[in-house]
Amino acid sequence: MNPDSVKSTLSNLAFGNVLAAAARDYKKELVDQEKTQTSSSTNHEVDLDELMDDPELEKLHADRIAALKKEAEKRQEFKRQGHGEYREVTEGDFLGEVTGSEKVVCHFYHREFYRCKIMDKHLKALAPIHLDTKFIKLDAENAPFFIAKLGIKTLPCVILFRKGIATDRLIGFQDLGGKDDFTTKKLEVLLLKKGIIAGRKGDEDDDVEGYNEDKSRTVRSSVDPDSDSE
């Protein structure tokens, strides 16, 4: 046999053995990786199971559900009391409205007064946001008894009630800069300072109708600046 041929054959056999060994090692590595992944997955599932059975987490979850349920019930009760919208009431309904809720904002207005319409716009925007406070309005011409009883001389007049007792009032726009172009936010901050509404989380101006108006925009005042008073 040709020595070169024998050498070539032996060399090929050796190369083949190397490839075979490499293939076995590669297959073994794949099997080991698969076992490792399966084991990791199993451990992960066990950890999740243990987590789901954690009594502290179950209590936190139950407490959260209970809090959400209580909040939903509270919101429904407020709506039954007439909260969440800016409503007009009659003189006959007035006492029941202001004594039926802990916090009430009542706007005494005149239909023809321009400044009363401005106040209407801002109160209407705030009513759906501050659900814990009732927002109502009463036509001054149709409520002579309460106008006299509460000593209302200038309109618009916004009276703040707590548990049926008048605790504070906004007369005209004197607490709002004395001008017609005040923002809803400014009125909200004033009512917040007076404690008749609760603060909101974060800055949610965009959620209030009218907040997106250009603040440089001026609302034209009435032709007769003294027309909004009795």
Coordinates of N, CA and C in Angstrom, one line a residue:
M1 N 0.9 -1.2 0.0 CA 0.0 0.0 0.0 C 0.9 1.2 0.0
N2 N 0.4 2.2 -0.8 CA 1.2 3.4 -0.9 C 1.2 4.1 0.5
P3 N 2.4 4.5 1.0 CA 2.5 5.1 2.3 C 1.7 6.4 2.4
D4 N 1.7 7.2 1.3 CA 1.0 8.5 1.3 C -0.5 8.2 1.4
S5 N -1.0 7.2 0.8 CA -2.4 6.9 0.8 C -2.8 6.5 2.2
V6 N -2.0 5.7 2.9 CA -2.2 5.2 4.3 C -2.3 6.4 5.2
K7 N -1.3 7.3 5.0 CA -1.3 8.6 5.8 C -2.5 9.4 5.7
S8 N -3.0 9.5 4.4 CA -4.1 10.3 4.1 C -5.4 9.7 4.8
T9 N -5.5 8.4 4.7 CA -6.6 7.7 5.3 C -6.7 7.9 6.8
L10 N -5.5 7.7 7.4 CA -5.4 7.9 8.9 C -5.8 9.3 9.3
S11 N -5.3 10.2 8.5 CA -5.6 11.7 8.7 C -7.1 11.9 8.6
N12 N -7.8 11.4 7.7 CA -9.2 11.5 7.5 C -10.0 10.9 8.6
L13 N -9.5 9.7 9.1 CA -10.2 9.1 10.2 C -10.1 9.9 11.5
A14 N -8.9 10.5 11.7 CA -8.7 11.3 12.8 C -9.6 12.6 12.8
F15 N -9.7 13.2 11.7 CA -10.5 14.4 11.5 C -12.0 14.0 11.8
G16 N -12.4 12.8 11.3 CA -13.8 12.4 11.5 C -14.0 12.2 12.9
N17 N -13.1 11.6 13.7 CA -13.3 11.4 15.1 C -13.4 12.7 15.8
V18 N -12.6 13.7 15.4 CA -12.7 15.0 16.0 C -14.1 15.6 15.8
L19 N -14.6 15.5 14.6 CA -15.9 16.1 14.3 C -17.0 15.4 15.1
A20 N -16.8 14.0 15.2 CA -17.8 13.3 16.0 C -17.8 13.7 17.4
A21 N -16.6 13.8 18.0 CA -16.5 14.2 19.4 C -17.1 15.6 19.6
A22 N -16.8 16.5 18.6 CA -17.4 17.9 18.8 C -18.9 17.8 18.7
A23 N -19.4 17.0 17.8 CA -20.9 16.9 17.7 C -21.5 16.4 19.0
R24 N -20.8 15.4 19.6 CA -21.3 14.9 20.9 C -21.3 15.9 22.0
D25 N -20.2 16.7 22.0 CA -20.1 17.7 23.0 C -21.1 18.8 22.8
Y26 N -21.4 19.2 21.6 CA -22.4 20.2 21.3 C -23.8 19.8 21.7
K27 N -24.1 18.5 21.4 CA -25.4 17.9 21.7 C -25.5 17.9 23.3
K28 N -24.5 17.5 24.0 CA -24.5 17.5 25.4 C -24.7 18.9 26.0
E29 N -24.1 19.9 25.4 CA -24.2 21.3 25.9 C -25.7 21.8 25.7
L30 N -26.3 21.4 24.6 CA -27.7 21.8 24.3 C -28.6 21.1 25.3
V31 N -28.4 19.9 25.6 CA -29.2 19.1 26.6 C -29.0 19.8 28.0
D32 N -27.8 20.1 28.4 CA -27.6 20.8 29.7 C -28.3 22.1 29.8
Q33 N -28.2 22.9 28.7 CA -28.9 24.2 28.6 C -30.4 24.0 28.8
E34 N -31.0 23.1 28.1 CA -32.4 22.8 28.2 C -32.8 22.4 29.6
K35 N -32.0 21.6 30.3 CA -32.3 21.2 31.7 C -32.2 22.4 32.6
T36 N -31.2 23.3 32.3 CA -31.1 24.5 33.2 C -32.3 25.4 33.0
Q37 N -32.7 25.6 31.8 CA -33.9 26.5 31.5 C -35.1 25.9 32.2
T38 N -35.3 24.6 32.0 CA -36.4 23.9 32.6 C -36.4 24.1 34.1
S39 N -35.3 23.9 34.7 CA -35.1 24.0 36.2 C -35.4 25.5 36.6
S40 N -34.9 26.4 35.9 CA -35.2 27.9 36.2 C -36.6 28.2 36.1
S41 N -37.3 27.7 35.1 CA -38.7 27.9 34.9 C -39.5 27.3 36.0
T42 N -39.1 26.1 36.4 CA -39.8 25.4 37.5 C -39.7 26.2 38.8
N43 N -38.4 26.7 39.1 CA -38.2 27.5 40.3 C -39.0 28.8 40.2
H44 N -39.1 29.4 39.0 CA -39.9 30.6 38.9 C -41.4 30.4 39.2
E45 N -41.9 29.3 38.7 CA -43.3 29.0 39.0 C -43.5 28.7 40.5
V46 N -42.5 28.1 41.1 CA -42.7 27.8 42.6 C -42.6 29.1 43.3
D47 N -41.8 30.1 42.9 CA -41.7 31.4 43.5 C -43.0 32.1 43.4
L48 N -43.6 32.1 42.2 CA -44.9 32.7 42.0 C -46.0 32.1 42.9
D49 N -46.0 30.8 43.0 CA -47.0 30.1 43.8 C -46.8 30.5 45.3
E50 N -45.6 30.6 45.7 CA -45.4 31.0 47.1 C -45.8 32.5 47.3
L51 N -45.6 33.3 46.2 CA -46.0 34.7 46.3 C -47.5 34.8 46.4
M52 N -48.2 34.0 45.6 CA -49.7 34.1 45.7 C -50.2 33.7 47.0
D53 N -49.5 32.8 47.7 CA -50.0 32.3 49.0 C -49.5 33.2 50.1
D54 N -48.8 34.3 49.9 CA -48.3 35.1 50.9 C -49.5 35.8 51.6
P55 N -49.8 35.6 52.9 CA -50.9 36.1 53.6 C -50.9 37.7 53.6
E56 N -49.7 38.3 53.7 CA -49.6 39.7 53.8 C -50.0 40.3 52.4
L57 N -49.6 39.7 51.3 CA -50.1 40.2 50.0 C -51.6 40.0 49.8
E58 N -52.1 38.9 50.3 CA -53.5 38.7 50.2 C -54.3 39.7 51.0
K59 N -53.8 40.1 52.2 CA -54.4 41.1 53.0 C -54.4 42.5 52.3
L60 N -53.2 42.8 51.7 CA -53.1 44.1 51.0 C -54.1 44.2 49.9
H61 N -54.2 43.0 49.2 CA -55.1 43.0 48.0 C -56.6 43.1 48.5
A62 N -56.9 42.5 49.6 CA -58.3 42.6 50.2 C -58.6 44.0 50.7
D63 N -57.6 44.6 51.3 CA -57.8 46.0 51.8 C -58.0 46.9 50.6
R64 N -57.2 46.7 49.5 CA -57.4 47.6 48.4 C -58.7 47.5 47.8
I65 N -59.2 46.2 47.6 CA -60.5 46.0 47.1 C -61.6 46.6 48.0
A66 N -61.5 46.5 49.3 CA -62.4 47.1 50.2 C -62.4 48.6 50.1
A67 N -61.2 49.2 50.0 CA -61.1 50.7 49.8 C -61.8 51.2 48.6
L68 N -61.6 50.4 47.5 CA -62.2 50.8 46.2 C -63.7 50.7 46.3
K69 N -64.2 49.7 46.9 CA -65.6 49.5 47.1 C -66.2 50.6 47.9
K70 N -65.5 50.9 49.0 CA -66.0 52.0 49.9 C -66.1 53.3 49.1
E71 N -65.0 53.6 48.3 CA -65.0 54.8 47.6 C -66.1 54.9 46.5
A72 N -66.4 53.8 45.9 CA -67.5 53.7 44.9 C -68.8 53.9 45.6
E73 N -69.0 53.4 46.8 CA -70.3 53.6 47.5 C -70.4 55.0 47.9
K74 N -69.3 55.6 48.3 CA -69.3 57.0 48.7 C -69.7 57.9 47.6
R75 N -69.1 57.7 46.4 CA -69.4 58.4 45.2 C -70.9 58.3 44.8
Q76 N -71.5 57.1 45.0 CA -72.9 56.9 44.7 C -73.8 57.7 45.6
E77 N -73.3 57.7 46.9 CA -74.1 58.4 47.9 C -74.1 59.9 47.6
F78 N -72.9 60.4 47.2 CA -72.9 61.9 46.9 C -73.8 62.2 45.7
K79 N -73.8 61.3 44.7 CA -74.7 61.5 43.6 C -76.1 61.5 43.9
R80 N -76.5 60.6 44.9 CA -77.9 60.6 45.3 C -78.3 61.9 46.1
Q81 N -77.3 62.5 46.7 CA -77.5 63.8 47.4 C -77.5 65.0 46.4
G82 N -77.2 64.7 45.1 CA -77.2 65.8 44.2 C -75.9 66.4 43.9
H83 N -74.8 65.7 44.3 CA -73.5 66.2 44.0 C -73.1 65.8 42.6
G84 N -72.0 66.5 42.1 CA -71.5 66.1 40.8 C -71.9 66.9 39.6
E85 N -72.9 67.8 39.9 CA -73.4 68.7 38.8 C -73.8 70.0 39.5
Y86 N -73.8 71.0 38.7 CA -74.2 72.4 39.1 C -75.7 72.5 38.8
R87 N -76.5 72.6 39.9 CA -78.0 72.5 39.7 C -78.7 73.8 40.2
E88 N -79.8 74.1 39.6 CA -80.6 75.2 40.1 C -81.7 74.6 41.0
V89 N -81.9 75.3 42.2 CA -82.9 74.9 43.1 C -83.9 76.0 43.4
T90 N -85.0 75.7 43.9 CA -86.0 76.7 44.2 C -85.9 77.1 45.7
E91 N -86.6 78.2 46.0 CA -86.6 78.6 47.4 C -87.2 77.5 48.3
G92 N -88.2 76.8 47.8 CA -88.8 75.8 48.6 C -87.8 74.6 48.9
D93 N -86.9 74.3 48.0 CA -86.0 73.2 48.2 C -84.7 73.6 48.9
F94 N -84.5 74.9 49.0 CA -83.2 75.5 49.5 C -82.7 74.9 50.8
L95 N -83.6 74.9 51.8 CA -83.2 74.4 53.2 C -82.8 72.9 53.1
G96 N -83.6 72.2 52.4 CA -83.3 70.7 52.3 C -82.0 70.5 51.6
E97 N -81.6 71.3 50.6 CA -80.4 71.1 49.9 C -79.2 71.5 50.7
V98 N -79.2 72.6 51.4 CA -78.0 73.0 52.2 C -77.9 72.2 53.5
T99 N -78.9 71.6 54.0 CA -78.8 70.8 55.2 C -78.6 69.3 54.9
G100 N -78.8 69.0 53.6 CA -78.7 67.6 53.3 C -77.3 67.1 52.9
S101 N -76.3 68.0 52.9 CA -74.9 67.7 52.6 C -74.0 68.5 53.6
E102 N -72.8 67.9 53.8 CA -71.9 68.5 54.7 C -71.4 69.9 54.2
K103 N -71.0 69.9 52.9 CA -70.4 71.1 52.3 C -71.2 71.5 51.0
V104 N -71.7 72.7 51.0 CA -72.5 73.2 49.9 C -72.0 74.6 49.5
V105 N -71.9 74.8 48.2 CA -71.6 76.1 47.6 C -72.9 76.5 46.9
C106 N -73.4 77.7 47.3 CA -74.7 78.2 46.7 C -74.5 79.5 46.1
H107 N -74.8 79.7 44.8 CA -74.6 80.9 44.1 C -76.0 81.6 44.0
F108 N -76.2 82.7 44.6 CA -77.4 83.6 44.5 C -77.1 84.5 43.3
Y109 N -78.0 84.4 42.3 CA -77.7 85.1 41.1 C -79.0 85.8 40.5
H110 N -78.7 86.6 39.5 CA -79.8 87.3 38.8 C -79.6 86.9 37.3
R111 N -80.7 86.5 36.6 CA -80.6 86.0 35.3 C -80.0 87.0 34.3
E112 N -80.2 88.3 34.5 CA -79.7 89.3 33.6 C -78.3 89.9 33.9
F113 N -77.7 89.5 35.0 CA -76.4 90.0 35.3 C -75.3 89.2 34.7
Y114 N -74.5 90.0 34.0 CA -73.4 89.3 33.2 C -72.4 88.6 34.1
R115 N -72.1 89.2 35.2 CA -71.1 88.6 36.2 C -71.7 87.3 36.8
C116 N -72.9 87.2 36.9 CA -73.5 86.0 37.4 C -73.3 84.9 36.4
K117 N -73.4 85.2 35.1 CA -73.2 84.2 34.1 C -71.7 83.7 34.1
I118 N -70.8 84.7 34.4 CA -69.4 84.3 34.5 C -69.2 83.3 35.7
M119 N -69.8 83.6 36.8 CA -69.7 82.7 38.0 C -70.3 81.4 37.7
D120 N -71.4 81.4 37.0 CA -72.0 80.1 36.6 C -71.1 79.2 35.8
K121 N -70.4 79.8 34.9 CA -69.4 79.1 34.0 C -68.4 78.4 34.8
H122 N -67.8 79.1 35.8 CA -66.7 78.5 36.6 C -67.2 77.4 37.6
L123 N -68.4 77.7 38.2 CA -68.9 76.7 39.2 C -69.4 75.5 38.5
K124 N -69.9 75.6 37.2 CA -70.3 74.4 36.4 C -69.1 73.6 36.1
A125 N -67.9 74.2 35.9 CA -66.7 73.4 35.6 C -66.2 72.7 36.9
L126 N -66.4 73.3 38.0 CA -65.8 72.7 39.3 C -66.7 71.6 39.9
A127 N -68.0 71.7 39.7 CA -68.9 70.8 40.3 C -68.6 69.3 40.0
P128 N -68.3 68.9 38.8 CA -68.1 67.4 38.6 C -66.8 66.9 39.1
I129 N -65.8 67.9 39.4 CA -64.5 67.5 39.9 C -64.5 67.3 41.4
H130 N -65.2 68.2 42.1 CA -65.2 68.2 43.6 C -66.5 67.5 44.0
L131 N -66.5 66.2 43.9 CA -67.8 65.5 44.2 C -68.2 65.5 45.6
D132 N -67.3 65.8 46.5 CA -67.7 65.8 47.9 C -68.4 67.1 48.3
T133 N -68.4 68.1 47.4 CA -69.1 69.3 47.7 C -70.3 69.5 46.8
K134 N -71.4 70.0 47.3 CA -72.6 70.2 46.4 C -72.5 71.6 45.9
F135 N -72.8 71.8 44.6 CA -72.8 73.1 43.9 C -74.2 73.4 43.4
I136 N -74.9 74.4 43.9 CA -76.2 74.8 43.5 C -76.3 76.3 43.3
K137 N -77.4 76.7 42.7 CA -77.6 78.1 42.5 C -79.1 78.4 42.7
L138 N -79.4 79.7 43.1 CA -80.7 80.1 43.5 C -81.0 81.5 42.9
D139 N -82.1 81.6 42.2 CA -82.5 82.8 41.5 C -82.9 83.8 42.6
A140 N -82.1 84.9 42.8 CA -82.4 85.9 43.9 C -83.8 86.5 43.8
E141 N -84.3 86.7 42.6 CA -85.6 87.3 42.4 C -86.7 86.4 42.9
N142 N -86.5 85.1 42.9 CA -87.5 84.1 43.4 C -87.2 83.6 44.8
A143 N -86.3 84.2 45.5 CA -86.0 83.8 46.8 C -85.9 85.0 47.8
P144 N -86.9 85.9 47.9 CA -86.8 87.1 48.7 C -86.6 86.8 50.2
F145 N -87.2 85.7 50.7 CA -87.0 85.4 52.1 C -85.6 85.2 52.5
F146 N -84.9 84.3 51.7 CA -83.5 84.0 52.0 C -82.5 85.1 51.7
I147 N -82.9 85.9 50.7 CA -82.1 87.1 50.3 C -82.0 88.0 51.5
A148 N -83.2 88.2 52.1 CA -83.3 89.1 53.3 C -82.7 88.4 54.5
K149 N -82.9 87.2 54.7 CA -82.4 86.4 55.9 C -80.9 86.4 55.9
L150 N -80.3 86.2 54.7 CA -78.9 86.1 54.7 C -78.2 87.4 54.4
G151 N -79.0 88.5 54.3 CA -78.4 89.8 54.1 C -77.6 90.0 52.9
I152 N -78.1 89.5 51.8 CA -77.4 89.6 50.5 C -77.8 90.9 49.8
K153 N -76.8 91.7 49.5 CA -76.9 93.0 48.9 C -76.4 93.1 47.5
T154 N -75.4 92.3 47.2 CA -74.7 92.4 45.9 C -74.7 91.0 45.2
L155 N -74.9 91.0 43.9 CA -74.8 89.8 43.2 C -73.8 90.0 42.1
P156 N -73.1 88.9 41.8 CA -73.3 87.5 42.3 C -72.8 87.4 43.7
C157 N -73.5 86.5 44.5 CA -73.0 86.3 45.9 C -73.0 84.7 46.0
V158 N -71.9 84.2 46.4 CA -71.7 82.8 46.6 C -71.5 82.6 48.1
I159 N -72.4 81.8 48.7 CA -72.4 81.5 50.1 C -72.0 80.1 50.3
L160 N -71.1 79.9 51.3 CA -70.5 78.6 51.6 C -71.2 78.1 52.8
F161 N -71.7 76.9 52.8 CA -72.4 76.2 53.9 C -71.7 75.0 54.3
R162 N -71.6 74.9 55.7 CA -71.1 73.6 56.2 C -72.1 73.1 57.3
K163 N -72.6 71.9 57.0 CA -73.6 71.3 57.9 C -74.8 72.3 58.1
G164 N -75.2 72.9 57.0 CA -76.4 73.8 57.0 C -76.2 75.2 57.5
I165 N -74.9 75.5 57.9 CA -74.6 76.8 58.5 C -73.8 77.6 57.5
A166 N -74.2 78.9 57.2 CA -73.4 79.7 56.3 C -72.2 80.2 57.0
T167 N -71.0 79.8 56.5 CA -69.7 80.0 57.2 C -68.9 81.1 56.5
D168 N -69.2 81.4 55.2 CA -68.4 82.3 54.5 C -69.1 82.7 53.2
R169 N -68.6 83.8 52.5 CA -69.3 84.2 51.3 C -68.3 84.9 50.4
L170 N -68.6 84.8 49.1 CA -67.8 85.6 48.1 C -68.8 86.6 47.5
I171 N -68.5 87.9 47.7 CA -69.3 89.0 47.2 C -68.8 89.5 45.9
G172 N -69.5 89.4 44.9 CA -69.0 89.9 43.6 C -67.7 89.2 43.2
F173 N -66.8 89.9 42.7 CA -65.5 89.3 42.3 C -64.3 89.9 43.2
Q174 N -64.7 90.5 44.3 CA -63.7 91.3 45.1 C -62.6 90.4 45.6
D175 N -62.9 89.1 45.8 CA -61.8 88.1 46.3 C -61.1 87.4 45.1
L176 N -61.5 87.8 43.9 CA -61.0 87.2 42.7 C -60.2 88.2 41.8
G177 N -59.8 89.2 42.4 CA -59.1 90.3 41.6 C -59.9 91.4 41.2
G178 N -61.2 91.3 41.4 CA -62.1 92.4 41.0 C -62.4 92.5 39.5
K179 N -61.9 91.6 38.7 CA -62.1 91.7 37.3 C -62.8 90.4 36.8
D180 N -63.3 90.6 35.6 CA -64.2 89.5 35.0 C -63.4 88.3 34.4
D181 N -62.1 88.5 34.2 CA -61.3 87.5 33.5 C -60.5 86.6 34.4
F182 N -61.0 86.3 35.6 CA -60.3 85.4 36.5 C -60.5 84.0 35.9
T183 N -59.6 83.1 36.2 CA -59.7 81.7 35.7 C -60.4 80.8 36.7
T184 N -60.9 79.7 36.2 CA -61.5 78.7 37.1 C -60.6 78.2 38.1
K185 N -59.3 78.1 37.8 CA -58.3 77.7 38.8 C -58.2 78.6 39.9
K186 N -58.3 79.9 39.7 CA -58.2 80.9 40.7 C -59.4 80.8 41.7
L187 N -60.6 80.5 41.1 CA -61.8 80.3 42.0 C -61.6 79.0 42.8
E188 N -61.1 78.0 42.2 CA -60.8 76.7 42.8 C -59.9 76.9 44.0
V189 N -58.8 77.6 43.8 CA -57.8 77.8 44.9 C -58.4 78.6 46.0
L190 N -59.3 79.6 45.7 CA -60.0 80.4 46.7 C -60.9 79.5 47.6
L191 N -61.7 78.6 46.9 CA -62.6 77.7 47.6 C -61.8 76.7 48.4
L192 N -60.7 76.3 47.9 CA -59.8 75.4 48.7 C -59.3 76.0 49.9
K193 N -58.8 77.3 49.8 CA -58.3 78.0 51.0 C -59.4 78.2 52.1
K194 N -60.7 78.3 51.6 CA -61.8 78.5 52.5 C -62.3 77.1 53.1
G195 N -61.7 76.0 52.6 CA -62.0 74.7 53.1 C -63.3 74.1 52.7
I196 N -63.9 74.7 51.7 CA -65.2 74.2 51.3 C -65.1 73.1 50.2
I197 N -63.9 73.0 49.6 CA -63.6 71.9 48.7 C -62.3 71.2 49.1
A198 N -62.1 70.0 48.7 CA -60.8 69.3 49.1 C -59.8 69.4 47.9
G199 N -58.6 69.3 48.2 CA -57.5 69.4 47.2 C -57.5 68.2 46.3
R200 N -57.0 68.4 45.1 CA -56.9 67.2 44.2 C -55.4 66.8 44.0
K201 N -55.2 65.6 43.7 CA -53.8 65.1 43.5 C -53.2 65.6 42.2
G202 N -52.1 66.2 42.3 CA -51.4 66.6 41.1 C -52.0 67.9 40.5
D203 N -51.5 68.3 39.4 CA -52.0 69.4 38.7 C -52.9 69.0 37.6
E204 N -54.2 69.0 37.7 CA -55.1 68.5 36.8 C -55.9 69.5 36.0
D205 N -55.2 70.6 35.8 CA -55.9 71.7 35.1 C -56.6 71.3 33.8
D206 N -56.0 70.4 33.1 CA -56.5 70.0 31.8 C -57.8 69.3 31.9
D207 N -58.2 68.8 33.2 CA -59.4 68.1 33.3 C -60.6 69.0 33.6
V208 N -60.3 70.3 33.8 CA -61.4 71.2 34.1 C -61.8 72.0 32.9
E209 N -63.1 71.9 32.6 CA -63.6 72.7 31.4 C -63.3 74.2 31.6
G210 N -62.7 74.8 30.7 CA -62.4 76.2 30.8 C -60.9 76.5 31.2
Y211 N -60.2 75.4 31.7 CA -58.8 75.7 32.1 C -57.9 75.8 30.9
N212 N -58.3 75.2 29.8 CA -57.5 75.2 28.6 C -57.6 76.5 27.9
E213 N -58.5 77.4 28.3 CA -58.6 78.7 27.6 C -57.3 79.5 27.8
D214 N -57.0 80.3 26.8 CA -55.8 81.1 26.9 C -56.0 82.1 28.1
K215 N -55.1 82.0 29.1 CA -55.3 82.8 30.3 C -55.1 84.3 30.0
S216 N -54.6 84.6 28.8 CA -54.5 86.1 28.5 C -55.7 86.6 27.9
R217 N -56.7 85.7 27.6 CA -57.9 86.1 27.0 C -58.7 86.9 28.0
T218 N -59.3 88.0 27.7 CA -60.1 88.8 28.6 C -61.5 88.6 28.3
V219 N -62.3 88.4 29.3 CA -63.7 88.3 29.2 C -64.3 89.7 29.3
R220 N -65.0 90.1 28.3 CA -65.5 91.5 28.3 C -66.5 91.7 29.5
S221 N -66.3 92.8 30.2 CA -67.2 93.1 31.3 C -68.5 93.6 30.7
S222 N -69.5 93.7 31.6 CA -70.8 94.2 31.2 C -70.7 95.7 30.9
V223 N -71.6 96.2 30.1 CA -71.6 97.6 29.6 C -71.7 98.5 30.9
D224 N -72.6 98.2 31.8 CA -72.7 98.9 33.0 C -72.1 98.2 34.1
P225 N -70.9 98.6 34.6 CA -70.2 97.8 35.6 C -71.0 97.7 36.9
D226 N -71.9 98.6 37.2 CA -72.7 98.6 38.4 C -74.0 97.8 38.3
S227 N -74.2 97.2 37.1 CA -75.5 96.5 36.9 C -75.6 95.2 37.7
D228 N -74.5 94.7 38.1 CA -74.6 93.4 38.9 C -74.7 93.6 40.4
S229 N -75.5 94.5 40.8 CA -75.8 94.7 42.2 C -77.2 95.2 42.4
E230 N -77.7 94.9 43.5 CA -79.1 95.3 43.8 C -79.1 96.7 44.3

